[in-house]
PDB file of C-alpha atoms and ligand atoms in Angstrom:
ATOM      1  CA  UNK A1025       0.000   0.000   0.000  1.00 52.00           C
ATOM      2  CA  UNK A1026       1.471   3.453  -0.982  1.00 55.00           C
ATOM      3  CA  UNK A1027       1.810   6.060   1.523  1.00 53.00           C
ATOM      4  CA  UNK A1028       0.330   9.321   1.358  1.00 55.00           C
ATOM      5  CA  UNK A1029       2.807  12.113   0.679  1.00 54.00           C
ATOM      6  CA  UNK A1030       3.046  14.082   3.874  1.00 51.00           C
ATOM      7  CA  UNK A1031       2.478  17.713   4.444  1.00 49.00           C
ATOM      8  CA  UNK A1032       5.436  19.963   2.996  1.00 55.00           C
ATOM      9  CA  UNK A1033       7.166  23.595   3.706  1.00 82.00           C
ATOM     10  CA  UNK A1034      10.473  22.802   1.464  1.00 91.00           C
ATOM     11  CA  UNK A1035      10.910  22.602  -1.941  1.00 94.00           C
ATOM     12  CA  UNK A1036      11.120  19.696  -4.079  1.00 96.00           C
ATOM     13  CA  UNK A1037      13.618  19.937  -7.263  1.00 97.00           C
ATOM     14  CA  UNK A1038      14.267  16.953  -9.498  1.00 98.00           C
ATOM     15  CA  UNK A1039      17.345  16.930 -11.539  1.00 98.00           C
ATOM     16  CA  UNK A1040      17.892  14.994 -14.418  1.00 97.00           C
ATOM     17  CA  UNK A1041      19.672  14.475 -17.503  1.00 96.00           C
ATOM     18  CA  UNK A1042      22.165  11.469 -19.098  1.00 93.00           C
ATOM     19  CA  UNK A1043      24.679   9.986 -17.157  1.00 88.00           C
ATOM     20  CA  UNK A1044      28.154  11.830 -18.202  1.00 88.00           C
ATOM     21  CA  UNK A1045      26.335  15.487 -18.725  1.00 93.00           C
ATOM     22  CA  UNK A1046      27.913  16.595 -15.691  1.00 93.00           C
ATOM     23  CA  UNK A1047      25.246  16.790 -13.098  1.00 94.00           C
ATOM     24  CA  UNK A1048      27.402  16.432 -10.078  1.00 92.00           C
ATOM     25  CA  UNK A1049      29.928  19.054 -10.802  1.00 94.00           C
ATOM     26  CA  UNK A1050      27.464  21.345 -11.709  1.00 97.00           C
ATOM     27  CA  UNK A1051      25.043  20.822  -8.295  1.00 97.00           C
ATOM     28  CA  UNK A1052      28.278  20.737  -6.585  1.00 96.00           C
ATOM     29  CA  UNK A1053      28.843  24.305  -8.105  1.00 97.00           C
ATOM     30  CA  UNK A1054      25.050  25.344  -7.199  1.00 98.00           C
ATOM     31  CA  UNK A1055      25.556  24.338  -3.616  1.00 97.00           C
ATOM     32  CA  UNK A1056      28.647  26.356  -2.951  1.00 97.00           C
ATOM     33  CA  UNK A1057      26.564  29.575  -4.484  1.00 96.00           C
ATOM     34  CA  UNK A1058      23.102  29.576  -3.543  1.00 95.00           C
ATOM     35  CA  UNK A1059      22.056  30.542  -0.499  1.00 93.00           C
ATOM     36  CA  UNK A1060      18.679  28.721  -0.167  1.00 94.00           C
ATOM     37  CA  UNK A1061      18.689  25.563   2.085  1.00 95.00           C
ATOM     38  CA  UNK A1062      19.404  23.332  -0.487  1.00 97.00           C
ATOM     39  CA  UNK A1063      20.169  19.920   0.341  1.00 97.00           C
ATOM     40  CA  UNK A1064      20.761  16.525  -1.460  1.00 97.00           C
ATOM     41  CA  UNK A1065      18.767  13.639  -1.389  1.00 97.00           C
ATOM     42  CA  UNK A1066      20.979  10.445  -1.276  1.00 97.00           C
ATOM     43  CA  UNK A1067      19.555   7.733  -3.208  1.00 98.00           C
ATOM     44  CA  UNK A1068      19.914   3.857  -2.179  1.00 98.00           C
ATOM     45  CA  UNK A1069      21.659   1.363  -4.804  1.00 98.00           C
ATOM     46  CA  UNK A1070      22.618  -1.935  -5.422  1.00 98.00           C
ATOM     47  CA  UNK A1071      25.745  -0.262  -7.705  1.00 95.00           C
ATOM     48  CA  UNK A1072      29.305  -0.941  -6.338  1.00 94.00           C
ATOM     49  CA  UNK A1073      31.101   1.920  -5.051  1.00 96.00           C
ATOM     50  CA  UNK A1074      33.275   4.039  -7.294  1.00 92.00           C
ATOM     51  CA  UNK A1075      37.100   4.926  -6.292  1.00 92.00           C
ATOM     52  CA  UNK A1076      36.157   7.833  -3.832  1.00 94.00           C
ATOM     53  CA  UNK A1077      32.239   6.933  -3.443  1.00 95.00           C
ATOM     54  CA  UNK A1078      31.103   7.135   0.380  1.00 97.00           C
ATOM     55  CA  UNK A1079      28.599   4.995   1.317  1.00 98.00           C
ATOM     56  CA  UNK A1080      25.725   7.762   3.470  1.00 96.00           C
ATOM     57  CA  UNK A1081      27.582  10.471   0.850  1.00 95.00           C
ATOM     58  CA  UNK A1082      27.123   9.654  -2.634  1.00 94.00           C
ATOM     59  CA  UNK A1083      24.549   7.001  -1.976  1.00 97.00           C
ATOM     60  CA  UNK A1084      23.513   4.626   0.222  1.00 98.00           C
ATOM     61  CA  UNK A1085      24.977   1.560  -1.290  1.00 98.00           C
ATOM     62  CA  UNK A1086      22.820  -1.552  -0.110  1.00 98.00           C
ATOM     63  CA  UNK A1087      22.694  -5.144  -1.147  1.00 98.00           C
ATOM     64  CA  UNK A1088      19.530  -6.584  -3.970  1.00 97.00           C
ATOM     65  CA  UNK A1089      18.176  -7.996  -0.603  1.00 97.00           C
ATOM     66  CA  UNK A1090      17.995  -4.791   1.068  1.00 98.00           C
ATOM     67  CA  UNK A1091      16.619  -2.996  -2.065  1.00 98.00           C
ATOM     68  CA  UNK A1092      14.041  -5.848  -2.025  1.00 98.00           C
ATOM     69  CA  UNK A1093      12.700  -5.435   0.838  1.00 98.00           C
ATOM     70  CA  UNK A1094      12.740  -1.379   1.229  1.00 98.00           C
ATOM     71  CA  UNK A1095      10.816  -1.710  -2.098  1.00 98.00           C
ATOM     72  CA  UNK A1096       7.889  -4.099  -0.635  1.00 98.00           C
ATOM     73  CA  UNK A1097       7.673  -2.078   2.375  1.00 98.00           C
ATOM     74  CA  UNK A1098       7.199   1.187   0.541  1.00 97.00           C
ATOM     75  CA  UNK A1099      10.775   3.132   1.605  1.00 98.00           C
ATOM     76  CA  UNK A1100      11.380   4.439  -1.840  1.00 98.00           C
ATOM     77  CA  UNK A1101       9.480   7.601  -3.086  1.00 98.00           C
ATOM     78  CA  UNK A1102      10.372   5.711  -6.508  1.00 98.00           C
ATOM     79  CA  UNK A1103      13.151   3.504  -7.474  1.00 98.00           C
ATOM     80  CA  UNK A1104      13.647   2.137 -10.683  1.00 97.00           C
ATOM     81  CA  UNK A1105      16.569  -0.244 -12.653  1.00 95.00           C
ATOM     82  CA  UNK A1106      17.970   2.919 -14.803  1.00 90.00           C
ATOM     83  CA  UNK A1107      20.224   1.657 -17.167  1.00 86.00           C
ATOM     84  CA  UNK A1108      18.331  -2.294 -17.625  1.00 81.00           C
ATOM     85  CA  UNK A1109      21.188  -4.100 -16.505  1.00 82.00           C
ATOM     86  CA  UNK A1110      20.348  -5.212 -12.879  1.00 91.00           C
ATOM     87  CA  UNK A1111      21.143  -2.060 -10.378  1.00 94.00           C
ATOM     88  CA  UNK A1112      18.635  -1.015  -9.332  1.00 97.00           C
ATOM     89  CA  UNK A1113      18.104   3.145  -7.807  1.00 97.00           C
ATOM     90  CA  UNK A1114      15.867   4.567  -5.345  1.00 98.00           C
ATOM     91  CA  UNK A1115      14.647   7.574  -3.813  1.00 98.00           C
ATOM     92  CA  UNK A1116      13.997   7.037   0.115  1.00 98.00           C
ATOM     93  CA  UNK A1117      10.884   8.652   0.552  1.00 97.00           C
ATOM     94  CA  UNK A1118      11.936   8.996   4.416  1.00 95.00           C
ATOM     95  CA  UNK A1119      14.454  10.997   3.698  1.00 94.00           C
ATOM     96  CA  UNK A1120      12.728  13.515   1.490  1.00 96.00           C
ATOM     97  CA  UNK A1121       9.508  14.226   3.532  1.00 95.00           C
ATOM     98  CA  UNK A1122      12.045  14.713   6.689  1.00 95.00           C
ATOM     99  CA  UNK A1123      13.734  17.760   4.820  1.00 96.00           C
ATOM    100  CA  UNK A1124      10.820  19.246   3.218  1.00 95.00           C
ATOM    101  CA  UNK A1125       9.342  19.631   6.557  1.00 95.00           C
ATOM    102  CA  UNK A1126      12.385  21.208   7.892  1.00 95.00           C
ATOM    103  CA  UNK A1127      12.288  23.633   4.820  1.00 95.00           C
ATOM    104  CA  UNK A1128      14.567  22.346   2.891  1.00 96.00           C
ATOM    105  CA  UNK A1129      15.042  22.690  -0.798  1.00 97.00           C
ATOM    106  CA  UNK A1130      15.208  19.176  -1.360  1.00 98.00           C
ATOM    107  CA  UNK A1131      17.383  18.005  -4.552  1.00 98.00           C
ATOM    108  CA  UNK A1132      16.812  14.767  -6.350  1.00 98.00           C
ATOM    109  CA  UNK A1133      19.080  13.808  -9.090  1.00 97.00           C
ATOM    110  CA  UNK A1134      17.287  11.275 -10.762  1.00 97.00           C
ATOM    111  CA  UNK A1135      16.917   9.624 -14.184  1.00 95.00           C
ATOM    112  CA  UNK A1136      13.848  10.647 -15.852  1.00 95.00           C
ATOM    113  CA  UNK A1137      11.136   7.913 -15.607  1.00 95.00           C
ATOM    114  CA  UNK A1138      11.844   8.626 -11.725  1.00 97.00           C
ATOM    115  CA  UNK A1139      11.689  11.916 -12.253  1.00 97.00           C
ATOM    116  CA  UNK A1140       7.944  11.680 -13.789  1.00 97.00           C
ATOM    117  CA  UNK A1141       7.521   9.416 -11.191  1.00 97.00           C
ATOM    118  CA  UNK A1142       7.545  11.802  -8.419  1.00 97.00           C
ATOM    119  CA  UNK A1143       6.035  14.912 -10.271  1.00 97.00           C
ATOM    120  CA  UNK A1144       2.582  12.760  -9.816  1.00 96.00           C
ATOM    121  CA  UNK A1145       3.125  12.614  -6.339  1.00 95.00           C
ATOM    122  CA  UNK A1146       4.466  16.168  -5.638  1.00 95.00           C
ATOM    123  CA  UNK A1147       3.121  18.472  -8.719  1.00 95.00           C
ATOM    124  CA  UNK A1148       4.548  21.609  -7.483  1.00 93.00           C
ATOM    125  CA  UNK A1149       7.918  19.725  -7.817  1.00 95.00           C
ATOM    126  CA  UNK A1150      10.505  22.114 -10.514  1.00 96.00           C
ATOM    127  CA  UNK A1151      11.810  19.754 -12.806  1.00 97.00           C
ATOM    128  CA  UNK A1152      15.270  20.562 -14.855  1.00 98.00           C
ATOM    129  CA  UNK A1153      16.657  19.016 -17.451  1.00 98.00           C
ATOM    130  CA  UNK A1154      20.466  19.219 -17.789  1.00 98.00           C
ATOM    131  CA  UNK A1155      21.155  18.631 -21.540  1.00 96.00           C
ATOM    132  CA  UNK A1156      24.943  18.354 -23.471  1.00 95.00           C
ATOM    133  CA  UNK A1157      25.810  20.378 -25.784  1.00 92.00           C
ATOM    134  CA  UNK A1158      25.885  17.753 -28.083  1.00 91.00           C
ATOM    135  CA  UNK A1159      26.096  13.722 -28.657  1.00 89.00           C
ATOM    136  CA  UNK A1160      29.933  13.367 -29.275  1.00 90.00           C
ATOM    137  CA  UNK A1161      30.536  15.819 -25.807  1.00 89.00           C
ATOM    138  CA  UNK A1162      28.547  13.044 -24.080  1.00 88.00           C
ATOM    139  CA  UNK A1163      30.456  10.363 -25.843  1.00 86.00           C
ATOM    140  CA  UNK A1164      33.695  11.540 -25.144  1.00 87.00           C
ATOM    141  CA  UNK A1165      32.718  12.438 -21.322  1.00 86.00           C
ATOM    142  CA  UNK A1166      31.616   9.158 -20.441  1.00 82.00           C
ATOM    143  CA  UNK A1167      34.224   7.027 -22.270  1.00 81.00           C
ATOM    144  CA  UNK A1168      36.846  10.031 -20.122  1.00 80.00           C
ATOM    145  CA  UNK A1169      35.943   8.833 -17.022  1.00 75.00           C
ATOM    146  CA  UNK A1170      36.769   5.470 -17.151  1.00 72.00           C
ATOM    147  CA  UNK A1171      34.744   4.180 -14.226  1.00 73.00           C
ATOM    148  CA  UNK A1172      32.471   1.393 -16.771  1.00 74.00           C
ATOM    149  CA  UNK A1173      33.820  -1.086 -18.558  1.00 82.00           C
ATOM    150  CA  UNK A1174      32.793  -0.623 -22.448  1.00 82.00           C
ATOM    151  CA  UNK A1175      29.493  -2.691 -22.631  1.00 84.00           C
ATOM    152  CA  UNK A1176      28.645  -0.575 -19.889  1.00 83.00           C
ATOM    153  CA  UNK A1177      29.300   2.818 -21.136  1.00 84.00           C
ATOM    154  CA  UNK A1178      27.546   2.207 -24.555  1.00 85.00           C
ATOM    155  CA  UNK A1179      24.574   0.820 -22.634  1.00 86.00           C
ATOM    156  CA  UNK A1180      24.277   4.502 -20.893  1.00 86.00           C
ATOM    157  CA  UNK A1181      24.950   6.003 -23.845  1.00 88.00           C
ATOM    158  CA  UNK A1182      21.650   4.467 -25.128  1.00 89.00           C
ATOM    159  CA  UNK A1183      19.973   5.433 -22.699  1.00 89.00           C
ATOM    160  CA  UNK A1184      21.574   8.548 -22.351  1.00 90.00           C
ATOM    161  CA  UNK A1185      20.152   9.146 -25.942  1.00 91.00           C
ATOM    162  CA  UNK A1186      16.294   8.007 -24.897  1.00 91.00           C
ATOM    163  CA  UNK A1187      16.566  10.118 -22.234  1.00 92.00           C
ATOM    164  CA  UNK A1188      17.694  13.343 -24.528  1.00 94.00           C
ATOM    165  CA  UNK A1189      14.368  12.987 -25.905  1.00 94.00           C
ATOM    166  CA  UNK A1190      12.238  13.700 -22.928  1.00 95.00           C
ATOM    167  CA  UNK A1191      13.441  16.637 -22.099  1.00 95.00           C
ATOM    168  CA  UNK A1192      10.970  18.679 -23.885  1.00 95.00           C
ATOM    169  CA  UNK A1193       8.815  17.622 -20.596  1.00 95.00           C
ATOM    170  CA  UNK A1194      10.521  18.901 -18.457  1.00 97.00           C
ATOM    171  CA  UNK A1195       9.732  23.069 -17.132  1.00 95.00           C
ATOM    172  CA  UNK A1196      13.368  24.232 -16.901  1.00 97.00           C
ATOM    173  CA  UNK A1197      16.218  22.947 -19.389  1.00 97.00           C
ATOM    174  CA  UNK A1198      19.663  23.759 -18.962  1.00 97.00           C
ATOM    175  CA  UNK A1199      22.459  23.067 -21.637  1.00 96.00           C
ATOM    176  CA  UNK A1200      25.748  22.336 -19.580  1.00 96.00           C
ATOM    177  CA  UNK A1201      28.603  23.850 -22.021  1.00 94.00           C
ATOM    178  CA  UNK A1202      30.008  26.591 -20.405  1.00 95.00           C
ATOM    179  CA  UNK A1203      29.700  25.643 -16.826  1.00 96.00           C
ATOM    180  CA  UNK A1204      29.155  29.522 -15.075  1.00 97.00           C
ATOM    181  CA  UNK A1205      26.937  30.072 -17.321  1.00 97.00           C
ATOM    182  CA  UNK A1206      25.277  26.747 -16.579  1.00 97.00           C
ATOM    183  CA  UNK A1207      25.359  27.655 -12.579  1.00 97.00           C
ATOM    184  CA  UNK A1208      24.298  30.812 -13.451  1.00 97.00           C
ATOM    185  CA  UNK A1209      21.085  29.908 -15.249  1.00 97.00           C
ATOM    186  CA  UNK A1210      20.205  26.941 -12.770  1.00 97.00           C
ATOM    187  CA  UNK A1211      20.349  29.318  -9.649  1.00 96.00           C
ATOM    188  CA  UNK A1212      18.317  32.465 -11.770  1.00 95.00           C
ATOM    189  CA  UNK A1213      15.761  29.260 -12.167  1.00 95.00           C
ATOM    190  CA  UNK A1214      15.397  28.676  -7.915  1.00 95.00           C
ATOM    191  CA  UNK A1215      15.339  32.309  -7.352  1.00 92.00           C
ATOM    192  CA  UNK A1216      12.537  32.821  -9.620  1.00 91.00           C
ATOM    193  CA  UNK A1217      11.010  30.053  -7.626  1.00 87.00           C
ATOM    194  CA  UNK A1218      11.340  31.778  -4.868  1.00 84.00           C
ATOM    195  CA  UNK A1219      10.336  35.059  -5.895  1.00 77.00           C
ATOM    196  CA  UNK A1220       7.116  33.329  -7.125  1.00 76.00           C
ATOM    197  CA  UNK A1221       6.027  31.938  -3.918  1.00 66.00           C
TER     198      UNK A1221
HETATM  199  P1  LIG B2153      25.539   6.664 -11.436  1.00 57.48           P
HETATM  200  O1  LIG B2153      25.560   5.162 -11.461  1.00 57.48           O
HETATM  201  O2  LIG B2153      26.396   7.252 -12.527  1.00 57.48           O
HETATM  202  O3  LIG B2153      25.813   7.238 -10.081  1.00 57.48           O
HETATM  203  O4  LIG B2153      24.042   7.130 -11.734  1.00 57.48           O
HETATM  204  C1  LIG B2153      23.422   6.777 -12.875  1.00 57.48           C
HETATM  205  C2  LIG B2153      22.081   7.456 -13.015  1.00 57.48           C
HETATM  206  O5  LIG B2153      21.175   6.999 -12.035  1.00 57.48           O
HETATM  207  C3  LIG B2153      22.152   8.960 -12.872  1.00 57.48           C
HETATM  208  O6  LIG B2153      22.043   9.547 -14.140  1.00 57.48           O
HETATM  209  C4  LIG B2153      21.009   9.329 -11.972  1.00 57.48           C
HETATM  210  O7  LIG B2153      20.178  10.276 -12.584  1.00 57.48           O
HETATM  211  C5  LIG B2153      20.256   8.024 -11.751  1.00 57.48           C
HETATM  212  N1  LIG B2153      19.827   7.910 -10.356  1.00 57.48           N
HETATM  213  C6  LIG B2153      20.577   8.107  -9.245  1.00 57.48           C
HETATM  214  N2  LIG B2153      19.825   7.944  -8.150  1.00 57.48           N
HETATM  215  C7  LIG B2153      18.566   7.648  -8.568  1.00 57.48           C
HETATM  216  C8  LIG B2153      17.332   7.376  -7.894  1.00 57.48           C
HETATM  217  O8  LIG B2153      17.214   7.377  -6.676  1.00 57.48           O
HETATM  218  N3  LIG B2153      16.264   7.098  -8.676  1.00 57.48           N
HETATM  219  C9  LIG B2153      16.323   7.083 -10.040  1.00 57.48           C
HETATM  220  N4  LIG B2153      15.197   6.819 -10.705  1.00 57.48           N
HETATM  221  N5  LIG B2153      17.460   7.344 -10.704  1.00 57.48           N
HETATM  222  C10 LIG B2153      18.570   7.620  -9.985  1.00 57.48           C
END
């Protein structure tokens, strides 16, 4: 049985865009200069850590039996197996509706069927939409950081492409190429939020 979301005084912003666009350096960038209270929402996996991954820090890394079970009892806000090949990604719902009722600007970086996932449960939730500047940028960014093995990279790289052509859907898109201006653009976007409300 799904839980009813709970009452919320934060923000809710869902970030998405193909692996290799350069999400992380640019939130990282959007952290350091805005001064709402943002805060990240760290996502449970069933991915190995990466060479300088913390597990509580850049996700909560659990075993396929943990996932499991968070999943039947209704932990994850969504969760989904993003890239087809057996890891699985979730959003702990617990750890969301905690911030947002502190006030917190909660930030989701998620791939985009999550990301539709919670805009039906949270409409008034900003999606963005951070795009490459082109294909071969993408290409040459995730084959650059040599964390997959080559089956691997192509295999985000096709989804990387699906996912290019949702982003019509989403409210805000945001083309990473020059990286200030990329920052700049993304924290205009939350302080027109704020201005609005
Ligand atoms: P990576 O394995 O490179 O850390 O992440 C791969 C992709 O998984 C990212 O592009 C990110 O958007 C997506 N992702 C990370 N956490 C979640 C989550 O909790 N839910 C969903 N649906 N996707 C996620």
């Amino acid at each position: 049985m799904s839980v009813p979301p709970q009452p919320q005084h934060g923000k809710l912003l869902i970030v998405s865009g193909p692996s290799g666009v350069g999400k992380g350096t640019l939130l990282k960038r959007v952290f350091a200069e805005s001064s709402l209270p943002l805060v990240l929402s760290v996502s449970a996996t069933t991915r190995k850590p990466r060479t300088g991954e913390t597990d509580g820090v850049h996700y909560h890394f659990i075993t396929s039996g943990d996932f499991e079970n968070k999943r039947c009892r209704g932990d994850f806000l969504e969760c989904f197996e993003v890239f087809g090949t057996g890891t699985w990604y979730g959003t702990l719902r617990k750890e969301v509706e905690t911030a947002l009722a502190a006030g917190r600007w909660v930030v989701l970086e998620i791939d985009v069927k999550g990301a539709k996932a919670v805009k039906e449960q949270f409409p008034d939730a900003v999606m963005l939409f951070v795009k490459p500047k082109n294909i071969e940028v993408l290409k040459e960014r995730l084959a650059g950081r040599g964390t997959e093995t080559k089956e691997a990279m192509w295999q985000r790289l096709s989804v990387a492409l699906d996912e290019l052509r949702h982003a019509d859907e989403f409210e805000h898109q945001i083309v990473n190429d020059d990286l200030d201006a990329a920052v700049g653009q993304f924290i205009d976007i939350l302080k027109q939020r704020k201005d609005n409300n």
